[in-house]
Coordinates of C-alpha atoms and ligand atoms in Angstrom, one line a residue:
M1 CA 0.0 0.0 0.0
E2 CA 2.7 2.4 1.1
E3 CA 4.7 1.7 -2.1
K4 CA 1.6 2.4 -4.2
R5 CA 1.0 5.6 -2.4
L6 CA 4.5 6.8 -3.2
K7 CA 4.0 6.3 -6.8
R8 CA 1.2 8.7 -7.5
R9 CA 0.4 12.2 -6.4
I10 CA -2.7 14.2 -7.0
V11 CA -2.6 17.9 -6.8
L12 CA -5.8 19.6 -5.5
V13 CA -6.6 23.3 -6.1
P14 CA -9.5 24.5 -3.8
V15 CA -11.5 27.7 -4.0
P16 CA -10.7 29.5 -0.7
A17 CA -14.3 29.3 0.7
Q18 CA -15.7 26.9 3.2
G19 CA -18.3 25.4 0.8
H20 CA -15.6 24.5 -1.7
V21 CA -12.8 23.6 0.8
T22 CA -15.0 21.0 2.6
P23 CA -15.8 18.8 -0.4
I24 CA -12.3 19.0 -2.1
M25 CA -10.7 17.9 1.2
Q26 CA -13.2 15.1 1.4
L27 CA -12.2 14.2 -2.2
G28 CA -8.5 14.3 -1.1
K29 CA -9.3 11.9 1.7
A30 CA -11.2 9.5 -0.6
L31 CA -8.3 9.5 -3.1
Y32 CA -5.7 9.1 -0.4
S33 CA -7.6 6.0 0.8
K34 CA -7.2 4.7 -2.7
G35 CA -3.4 4.9 -2.5
F36 CA -2.6 8.4 -3.8
S37 CA -0.5 11.0 -2.2
I38 CA -2.2 14.4 -1.9
T39 CA -0.7 17.9 -2.4
V40 CA -3.0 20.9 -1.9
I41 CA -2.0 24.1 -3.6
Q42 CA -4.0 26.9 -2.1
T43 CA -4.1 30.7 -2.0
Q44 CA -3.0 32.8 0.9
Y45 CA -6.6 33.5 2.0
N46 CA -8.5 30.8 3.9
R47 CA -5.8 28.3 4.0
V48 CA -6.5 24.8 5.3
S49 CA -4.0 24.0 7.9
S50 CA -2.0 20.8 8.0
S51 CA -3.8 19.7 11.2
K52 CA -3.7 16.1 12.4
E53 CA -6.6 15.4 10.0
F54 CA -4.4 16.1 7.1
S55 CA -1.0 15.3 8.5
D56 CA -0.4 13.0 5.5
F57 CA -1.2 15.7 2.9
H58 CA 1.4 18.1 1.5
F59 CA 0.4 21.9 1.4
L60 CA 1.8 24.6 -0.8
T61 CA 0.7 28.3 -1.0
I62 CA 0.5 30.2 -4.2
P63 CA 2.6 33.3 -3.5
G64 CA 1.3 36.8 -4.0
S65 CA -2.4 35.7 -4.1
L66 CA -5.2 37.8 -2.6
T67 CA -5.9 38.3 1.1
E68 CA -8.9 38.7 3.4
S69 CA -8.9 42.5 3.0
D70 CA -9.1 42.0 -0.8
L71 CA -12.2 39.9 -0.3
K72 CA -13.7 42.6 1.8
N73 CA -12.9 45.3 -0.7
L74 CA -13.8 43.5 -3.9
G75 CA -16.7 41.3 -2.8
P76 CA -16.8 37.5 -3.6
L77 CA -17.4 37.7 -7.4
Q78 CA -14.7 40.3 -8.3
F79 CA -12.4 38.5 -5.8
L80 CA -12.8 35.3 -7.7
M81 CA -12.2 37.0 -11.1
K82 CA -9.1 38.8 -9.8
L83 CA -7.8 35.6 -8.3
N84 CA -8.1 33.9 -11.6
Q85 CA -6.3 36.7 -13.3
I86 CA -3.3 36.9 -11.0
C87 CA -2.7 33.3 -10.0
E88 CA -2.1 31.6 -13.3
A89 CA 1.7 32.4 -13.5
S90 CA 2.5 31.7 -9.8
F91 CA 0.5 28.5 -9.9
K92 CA 2.6 27.5 -12.9
N93 CA 5.7 28.1 -10.9
C94 CA 4.4 26.2 -8.0
L95 CA 3.5 23.2 -10.1
G96 CA 6.8 23.4 -12.1
Q97 CA 8.8 23.3 -8.8
L98 CA 6.8 20.3 -7.6
L99 CA 7.5 18.5 -10.9
Q100 CA 11.2 19.2 -10.5
E101 CA 11.3 17.9 -7.0
Q102 CA 9.3 14.8 -7.6
G103 CA 11.0 11.5 -7.5
D104 CA 10.5 8.5 -9.7
H105 CA 8.0 7.1 -7.3
D106 CA 6.2 10.3 -6.7
E107 CA 5.0 11.4 -10.1
I108 CA 1.9 13.6 -10.4
A109 CA -1.0 11.6 -11.7
C110 CA -3.2 14.7 -12.3
V111 CA -4.3 18.1 -11.2
V112 CA -7.9 18.3 -9.8
Y113 CA -9.1 21.9 -9.7
D114 CA -12.3 23.5 -8.4
E115 CA -14.2 24.6 -11.5
Y116 CA -14.1 28.2 -10.2
M117 CA -10.2 28.1 -10.1
Y118 CA -10.2 27.9 -13.9
F119 CA -6.7 29.6 -14.0
S120 CA -5.4 26.1 -13.0
A121 CA -6.0 24.6 -16.4
A122 CA -3.1 26.3 -18.1
A123 CA -0.2 24.9 -16.1
P124 CA -1.0 21.2 -16.4
K125 CA -1.6 21.8 -20.1
E126 CA 1.9 23.3 -20.4
F127 CA 3.5 20.4 -18.4
Q128 CA 1.4 17.8 -20.3
L129 CA -0.3 16.6 -17.1
P130 CA -3.9 15.4 -17.1
S131 CA -6.3 17.8 -15.4
V132 CA -9.7 17.2 -14.0
V133 CA -12.5 19.7 -13.1
F134 CA -14.1 19.3 -9.7
S135 CA -17.6 20.7 -9.4
T136 CA -18.7 21.2 -5.8
T137 CA -22.3 21.9 -6.8
N138 CA -24.7 19.6 -8.6
A139 CA -25.4 18.7 -12.2
T140 CA -28.6 20.7 -12.4
A141 CA -26.7 23.8 -11.3
F142 CA -24.0 23.1 -13.8
V143 CA -26.5 22.8 -16.6
C144 CA -28.1 26.1 -15.5
R145 CA -24.7 27.8 -15.5
S146 CA -24.2 26.7 -19.0
V147 CA -27.5 28.1 -20.0
L148 CA -26.8 31.4 -18.3
A149 CA -23.3 31.6 -19.9
K150 CA -25.1 32.0 -23.2
V151 CA -27.9 34.4 -22.4
N152 CA -27.9 37.9 -23.7
A153 CA -27.3 39.9 -20.6
D154 CA -29.4 42.9 -21.6
N155 CA -32.5 40.9 -22.6
F156 CA -32.1 38.6 -19.6
L157 CA -32.0 41.6 -17.2
I158 CA -35.2 43.0 -18.7
D159 CA -36.9 39.5 -18.3
M160 CA -35.7 39.2 -14.7
K161 CA -37.1 42.6 -13.7
D162 CA -40.6 41.5 -14.8
P163 CA -42.4 39.8 -11.9
E164 CA -44.6 37.9 -14.3
V165 CA -41.6 36.4 -16.1
Q166 CA -39.8 35.6 -12.9
D167 CA -42.5 33.1 -11.9
K168 CA -42.6 31.4 -15.3
L169 CA -40.9 28.1 -15.9
F170 CA -37.6 28.5 -17.7
P171 CA -37.8 26.6 -21.0
G172 CA -36.0 23.2 -20.9
L173 CA -35.2 23.4 -17.2
H174 CA -38.4 22.1 -15.6
P175 CA -39.3 22.6 -12.7
L176 CA -37.0 25.7 -12.4
R177 CA -38.5 29.1 -12.9
Y178 CA -36.6 32.2 -14.1
K179 CA -36.2 33.2 -10.5
D180 CA -34.7 29.9 -9.5
L181 CA -31.7 30.2 -11.9
P182 CA -28.4 30.6 -10.2
T183 CA -27.9 34.4 -10.6
T184 CA -25.7 36.0 -8.1
A185 CA -26.2 38.5 -5.3
F186 CA -22.5 39.2 -5.3
G187 CA -22.1 41.3 -8.4
P188 CA -23.5 42.5 -11.8
L189 CA -25.0 40.0 -14.2
E190 CA -22.4 40.7 -16.9
S191 CA -19.6 39.7 -14.5
M192 CA -21.5 36.6 -13.5
I193 CA -22.1 35.6 -17.1
K194 CA -18.4 36.1 -17.8
V195 CA -17.4 33.8 -14.8
Y196 CA -20.0 31.2 -15.8
S197 CA -18.7 31.0 -19.3
E198 CA -15.2 30.4 -17.9
V199 CA -16.5 27.8 -15.4
V200 CA -18.5 25.7 -17.8
N201 CA -15.6 25.6 -20.3
T202 CA -13.8 22.4 -19.5
R203 CA -10.8 23.5 -21.5
T204 CA -8.3 20.7 -21.7
A205 CA -9.6 18.7 -18.8
S206 CA -9.9 14.9 -19.1
A207 CA -12.9 14.6 -16.9
V208 CA -15.4 16.3 -14.6
I209 CA -15.9 15.0 -11.0
I210 CA -19.2 16.1 -9.4
N211 CA -20.2 15.9 -5.8
S212 CA -23.6 14.5 -6.5
A213 CA -25.3 11.1 -7.0
S214 CA -27.6 9.7 -9.6
C215 CA -30.4 9.0 -7.2
L216 CA -30.7 12.8 -6.7
E217 CA -30.7 14.0 -10.3
S218 CA -30.2 11.3 -12.8
S219 CA -31.7 13.3 -15.7
S220 CA -29.5 16.3 -15.2
L221 CA -26.5 14.1 -14.9
A222 CA -27.4 12.3 -18.1
R223 CA -27.9 15.7 -19.8
L224 CA -24.5 16.9 -18.6
Q225 CA -22.8 13.7 -19.7
R226 CA -24.5 14.0 -23.2
E227 CA -23.4 17.6 -23.7
L228 CA -19.9 17.7 -22.2
Q229 CA -17.3 16.0 -24.3
V230 CA -15.5 14.5 -21.3
R231 CA -16.5 11.8 -18.9
V232 CA -18.6 13.0 -15.9
Y233 CA -18.0 11.1 -12.6
P234 CA -20.8 11.6 -10.0
I235 CA -19.1 10.5 -6.8
G236 CA -21.1 12.2 -4.1
P237 CA -22.0 12.8 -1.5
L238 CA -18.3 12.9 -0.5
H239 CA -19.1 13.5 3.2
I240 CA -20.5 9.9 3.3
A241 CA -17.5 8.5 1.5
A242 CA -14.8 10.3 3.5
S243 CA -14.7 12.2 6.7
A244 CA -12.4 15.3 6.5
P245 CA -13.2 17.9 9.1
S246 CA -11.9 21.2 7.5
S247 CA -13.7 23.9 9.3
L248 CA -12.1 27.3 8.6
L249 CA -13.9 28.8 11.7
E250 CA -13.8 27.7 15.2
E251 CA -16.8 25.5 16.1
D252 CA -18.7 26.3 19.3
R253 CA -19.5 22.9 20.8
S254 CA -21.6 24.3 23.6
C255 CA -24.6 23.9 21.4
I256 CA -24.4 20.1 21.6
E257 CA -24.9 20.4 25.4
W258 CA -27.8 22.6 24.8
L259 CA -29.2 20.1 22.2
N260 CA -28.8 17.3 24.8
K261 CA -31.5 19.1 26.9
Q262 CA -34.1 19.3 24.1
K263 CA -36.8 16.9 23.2
P264 CA -36.3 14.6 20.3
R265 CA -37.0 16.1 16.9
S266 CA -38.1 19.4 18.4
V267 CA -35.3 21.8 17.4
I268 CA -35.0 23.9 14.3
Y269 CA -31.4 24.3 13.4
I270 CA -30.7 27.6 11.5
S271 CA -27.6 28.2 9.4
L272 CA -27.0 30.2 6.3
G273 CA -23.5 28.8 5.5
S274 CA -20.3 30.7 5.2
L275 CA -21.2 33.6 2.9
A276 CA -24.9 34.5 3.0
L277 CA -25.9 37.8 4.6
M278 CA -29.1 38.6 6.6
E279 CA -31.1 41.8 6.9
T280 CA -32.0 43.0 10.4
K281 CA -35.7 43.2 9.6
D282 CA -35.7 39.6 8.3
M283 CA -33.9 38.4 11.4
L284 CA -36.6 40.0 13.5
E285 CA -39.4 38.4 11.6
M286 CA -37.6 35.1 11.9
A287 CA -37.2 35.4 15.6
R288 CA -40.9 36.4 16.0
G289 CA -42.1 33.5 13.9
L290 CA -39.9 31.0 15.6
S291 CA -40.9 32.3 19.0
N292 CA -44.6 32.1 18.1
S293 CA -44.1 28.5 16.8
K294 CA -43.1 27.5 20.4
Q295 CA -40.3 25.3 19.0
P296 CA -36.8 25.6 20.3
F297 CA -34.2 26.7 17.9
L298 CA -30.4 26.7 17.4
W299 CA -29.2 29.6 15.3
V300 CA -25.8 30.1 13.8
I301 CA -25.1 33.8 13.3
R302 CA -21.8 34.2 11.7
P303 CA -19.8 37.3 12.6
G304 CA -20.1 39.7 9.7
S305 CA -23.3 38.2 8.3
I306 CA -25.4 41.2 9.3
P307 CA -24.4 44.2 7.2
A308 CA -22.6 47.0 9.2
S309 CA -22.4 44.9 12.3
E310 CA -19.5 42.9 13.8
W311 CA -21.9 40.3 15.2
T312 CA -25.4 40.8 16.7
E313 CA -24.8 44.2 18.4
S314 CA -26.9 46.1 15.9
L315 CA -30.0 44.0 16.4
P316 CA -32.8 45.6 18.5
E317 CA -33.4 44.5 22.1
E318 CA -36.6 42.6 21.1
F319 CA -34.4 40.2 19.1
G320 CA -32.4 39.2 22.2
K321 CA -35.6 38.8 24.3
L322 CA -37.2 36.5 21.7
V323 CA -34.2 34.4 21.3
S324 CA -33.5 34.0 25.0
E325 CA -36.9 32.3 25.6
R326 CA -36.3 29.3 23.3
G327 CA -33.3 29.9 21.3
Y328 CA -29.5 29.3 21.4
I329 CA -27.1 31.3 19.3
V330 CA -23.6 30.3 18.2
K331 CA -21.1 31.9 15.8
W332 CA -20.3 28.6 14.1
A333 CA -21.5 25.1 14.8
P334 CA -20.2 21.6 14.3
Q335 CA -22.9 21.2 11.6
M336 CA -22.6 17.5 10.9
E337 CA -22.9 16.7 14.6
V338 CA -25.8 19.0 15.0
L339 CA -27.8 17.5 12.1
R340 CA -27.1 14.1 13.4
H341 CA -28.4 15.0 16.9
P342 CA -31.7 13.3 17.8
A343 CA -33.1 16.7 19.1
V344 CA -32.9 18.3 15.6
G345 CA -36.3 18.1 13.8
G346 CA -35.7 20.5 10.9
F347 CA -33.0 22.6 9.2
W348 CA -33.6 26.2 8.2
S349 CA -31.0 26.6 5.5
H350 CA -29.8 28.8 2.7
C351 CA -29.5 25.6 0.8
G352 CA -25.9 25.6 -0.1
W353 CA -25.1 22.3 -1.8
N354 CA -23.0 20.9 1.2
S355 CA -25.7 21.8 3.7
T356 CA -28.3 20.2 1.4
L357 CA -26.3 17.0 1.1
E358 CA -25.6 16.9 4.8
S359 CA -29.2 17.4 5.7
I360 CA -30.4 14.7 3.4
G361 CA -27.6 12.5 4.6
E362 CA -28.9 12.8 8.2
G363 CA -32.6 12.5 7.2
V364 CA -33.5 16.1 8.2
P365 CA -36.3 17.9 6.3
M366 CA -35.6 21.6 5.5
I367 CA -37.0 25.1 5.5
C368 CA -35.4 26.7 2.4
R369 CA -34.5 30.3 2.2
P370 CA -31.9 30.6 -0.6
F371 CA -29.7 33.6 -0.8
T372 CA -27.8 33.4 -4.1
G373 CA -26.5 31.3 -6.9
D374 CA -27.2 27.5 -7.0
Q375 CA -28.9 27.7 -3.6
K376 CA -32.1 28.8 -5.5
V377 CA -31.8 25.7 -7.7
N378 CA -31.3 23.5 -4.7
A379 CA -34.3 25.0 -2.8
R380 CA -36.6 24.4 -5.8
Y381 CA -35.4 20.8 -6.0
L382 CA -35.9 20.3 -2.3
E383 CA -39.4 21.5 -2.4
R384 CA -40.6 20.3 -5.8
V385 CA -38.5 17.3 -6.9
W386 CA -37.5 15.6 -3.7
R387 CA -40.4 17.1 -1.7
I388 CA -38.4 17.3 1.6
G389 CA -38.5 21.0 2.1
V390 CA -40.7 24.1 2.4
Q391 CA -39.4 27.1 0.5
L392 CA -40.1 30.6 2.0
E393 CA -40.4 33.0 -0.9
G394 CA -40.9 36.8 -1.0
E395 CA -40.9 39.0 2.1
L396 CA -40.2 37.2 5.3
E397 CA -43.1 37.6 7.7
K398 CA -43.6 36.1 11.2
E399 CA -46.8 34.4 10.2
T400 CA -45.2 32.5 7.3
V401 CA -42.2 31.6 9.4
E402 CA -44.5 30.2 12.1
R403 CA -46.5 28.2 9.5
A404 CA -43.4 26.8 7.9
V405 CA -42.0 25.6 11.2
K406 CA -45.4 24.0 12.1
R407 CA -45.6 22.3 8.7
L408 CA -42.2 20.8 9.1
I409 CA -42.3 19.8 12.8
G410 CA -45.9 19.3 13.7
D411 CA -48.0 18.4 10.7
E412 CA -48.7 15.2 8.9
E413 CA -47.1 16.9 6.0
G414 CA -43.9 17.2 8.0
A415 CA -44.1 13.5 8.8
E416 CA -44.4 12.7 5.1
M417 CA -41.4 14.9 4.3
R418 CA -39.4 13.1 7.0
K419 CA -40.3 9.7 5.5
R420 CA -39.2 10.9 2.1
V421 CA -35.9 12.4 3.3
I422 CA -35.1 9.2 5.2
D423 CA -35.8 7.2 2.1
L424 CA -33.4 9.5 0.1
K425 CA -30.8 9.2 2.9
E426 CA -30.9 5.4 2.5
K427 CA -30.5 5.8 -1.3
L428 CA -27.5 8.1 -0.8
E429 CA -25.9 5.7 1.6
A430 CA -26.5 2.8 -0.8
S431 CA -24.9 4.8 -3.6
A432 CA -21.7 5.3 -1.5
R433 CA -21.5 1.7 -0.5
S434 CA -19.6 -1.0 -2.5
G435 CA -21.5 -1.6 -5.7
G436 CA -23.4 1.7 -5.4
S437 CA -23.4 4.2 -8.3
S438 CA -21.1 6.8 -6.6
F439 CA -18.8 4.2 -5.2
S440 CA -18.4 2.6 -8.7
S441 CA -17.9 6.0 -10.3
L442 CA -15.1 6.8 -7.9
E443 CA -13.6 3.4 -8.6
N444 CA -13.8 4.0 -12.4
F445 CA -12.1 7.4 -11.9
V446 CA -9.3 5.9 -9.9
N447 CA -8.8 3.1 -12.4
S448 CA -8.6 5.6 -15.2
L449 CA -5.8 7.4 -13.2
K450 CA -4.0 4.3 -12.3
T451 CA -4.0 2.9 -15.9
N452 CA -2.9 6.3 -17.2
N453 CA -6.0 6.6 -19.3
F454 CA -6.2 10.3 -18.7
R455 CA -2.5 10.8 -19.6
K456 CA -3.2 9.1 -23.0
Q457 CA -5.8 11.8 -23.6
C458 CA -3.3 14.7 -22.9
P459 CA -3.2 17.6 -25.3
V460 CA 0.1 16.7 -26.9
Q461 CA -0.8 13.1 -27.3
S462 CA -4.3 13.4 -28.7
Q463 CA -5.9 16.0 -30.8
K464 CA -9.2 15.1 -29.1
C465 CA -8.4 17.2 -26.1
I466 CA -7.6 20.5 -27.8
R467 CA -9.4 23.4 -26.1
R468 CA -13.1 22.6 -26.1
D469 CA -15.9 24.8 -25.2
S470 CA -18.9 23.3 -23.5
S471 CA -21.7 22.8 -26.0
L472 CA -24.4 22.8 -23.4
Ligands
UDP1 N1 -20.9 24.8 8.4 C1 -20.4 24.4 9.6 N2 -20.9 25.1 10.7 C2 -21.8 26.1 10.6 C3 -22.3 26.4 9.3 C4 -21.8 25.7 8.2 O1 -19.6 23.6 9.7 O2 -22.1 26.7 11.6 C5 -20.4 24.0 7.2 C6 -21.5 23.1 6.6 O3 -21.4 21.8 7.3 C7 -21.1 23.0 5.2 C8 -20.4 24.3 4.9 O4 -20.1 24.9 6.2 O5 -20.3 21.9 4.9 C9 -21.2 25.3 4.1 O6 -21.3 24.9 2.8 P1 -22.6 25.1 1.9 O7 -22.3 24.6 0.5 O8 -23.8 24.6 2.6 O9 -22.7 26.7 1.9 P2 -21.7 27.9 1.5 O10 -21.0 28.3 2.8 O11 -20.9 27.5 0.4 O12 -22.7 29.0 1.1

C-alpha cells in the first residue's frame, strides 16, 4: 500500500471558501484512501492547515495571491475574477517546482481543480499533465450555469425585472422558474455571465468530477454527460465516502450540550452557510415567527453576516428577548454533529449544496431560504422534486415563518417529508457503498488514473483534447 502511495500524487486546487474547501478535502481523503499522495496548492486567504486530520497531505501556498482584505474590498465575485487573473503564472511556478522535486515514485497523476479556479487549467496543459475539473455543486446547477453563460445579458436583465416572467418556468429546465436560476447576489449580471462562461468551459480537462449522486438528479447528470465532451463522474456525497473535518472557523460545541437538553426532533437548526448575509428586519421576523411557533431553535449567526455589524450588536433588544426564551445562538456550529443529533427536527438553510447533502444525509427535512447562486436551484429541487423541504419566498413575515415551522415539525405533511428524506438518505448511503453508483464512479475514476487513461488523452498526445468549449 505504502509503495503504491509513493508512486502517484494528486494535486488539488481548492477555492478558498468553506463550501468549496470542505468537499475538495473530502475528495482528497477519498483519493488518499485509494493509495494516492495528496498535495493541496492553495491561496493565501482561507488556507486549510496541515492539522492532524491532514498530516499526510502536503500543502503549498500560491505566493502573491489575494488576502482577506481583498475579499472585503472586492466582494466575492470580483475577488474570484481577480484571483483567476493573478494566479495563473504563480501557480505554474508552483507546479513546475513540484515537478522538478518529484522522485521516480512520486510522479503527479493529475491536477484536480475546483471549477471556479479555472486559471489552474493552463499549467497542467503546459506540463502535459492530465487535469480534472471538480464541481462542488450539482449537475442541475452546472446545466443552469451553461444556459446562463449563453444568455444575452441585456435581454435577460429585462426579463428578470418583470415579476410575471420571474414566476414562469424556464424553457428546458423544468421545474425551475426564471427566478430559480443561479444568478448571483454578489455582483453584476455581466460579470456573472463572464465567470460562468469560464467555469463551464472544461478546457483541456480529461474529466469532470461532481459531488452528486444519480439517485438525486439522474436526468441532469445524463444531460450533462451528453453535452460535455468529457466523462462525468458523479461520486457524491463525498461526506459519506470520506470524513475530512476542515472547518475554517472555530466550532462552538456548547450547542451540543444545549441540544442534549431538548426533546427529540423538536429543534429547528438555522444556518446560512459561510457567505450569505441577513437583513435585520428579516432576522426580527424570523425570531418572532420562531418564538410564536413555540419550537426551540439553534441559530448560527456568523460574525459579519449582518451588514454594518460585527456580530449581533446592531439588532434591537426585542431580538435578544425573543431568542432568550427558546433559542440558542452560536457563531459557528459543528454542523454535521448538529444535524445528526436526535433533538434536531428541521434545518432552516440557505440551501448551499454541502448543507443540502448533509441534511439529506442525516434525514432532516428543510426550510429553504436561498440567498444566491445555486442555492435557489437546490431550494426548488428540495421543495418540488425531492419534496423534503418548504421554501419561503418573498418578504419574510412572522406568520409565514411560524406556519413553515409547524408544517415541518408538527403536521402530517412534516411526517411525510421526513419519510421521504429518510428514504433519500438510505438511497444516498447505498450509492456510496460498495456496488453503489457513486462508489463505482469513484472506482472508475481511480482506475482511469492508475491505468494512465487520462494521460493518454493529454493535449500533446491526442488531438481530441484540444481546447473545447462546453456545448451545453
Ligand atoms: N458549516 C459548519 N458550521 C456552521 C455552518 C456551516 O460547519 O455553523 C459548514 C457546513 O457543514 C457546510 C459548509 O459549512 O459543509 C457550508 O457549505 P454550503 O455549501 O452549505 O454553503 P456555503 O457556505 O458555500 O454558502
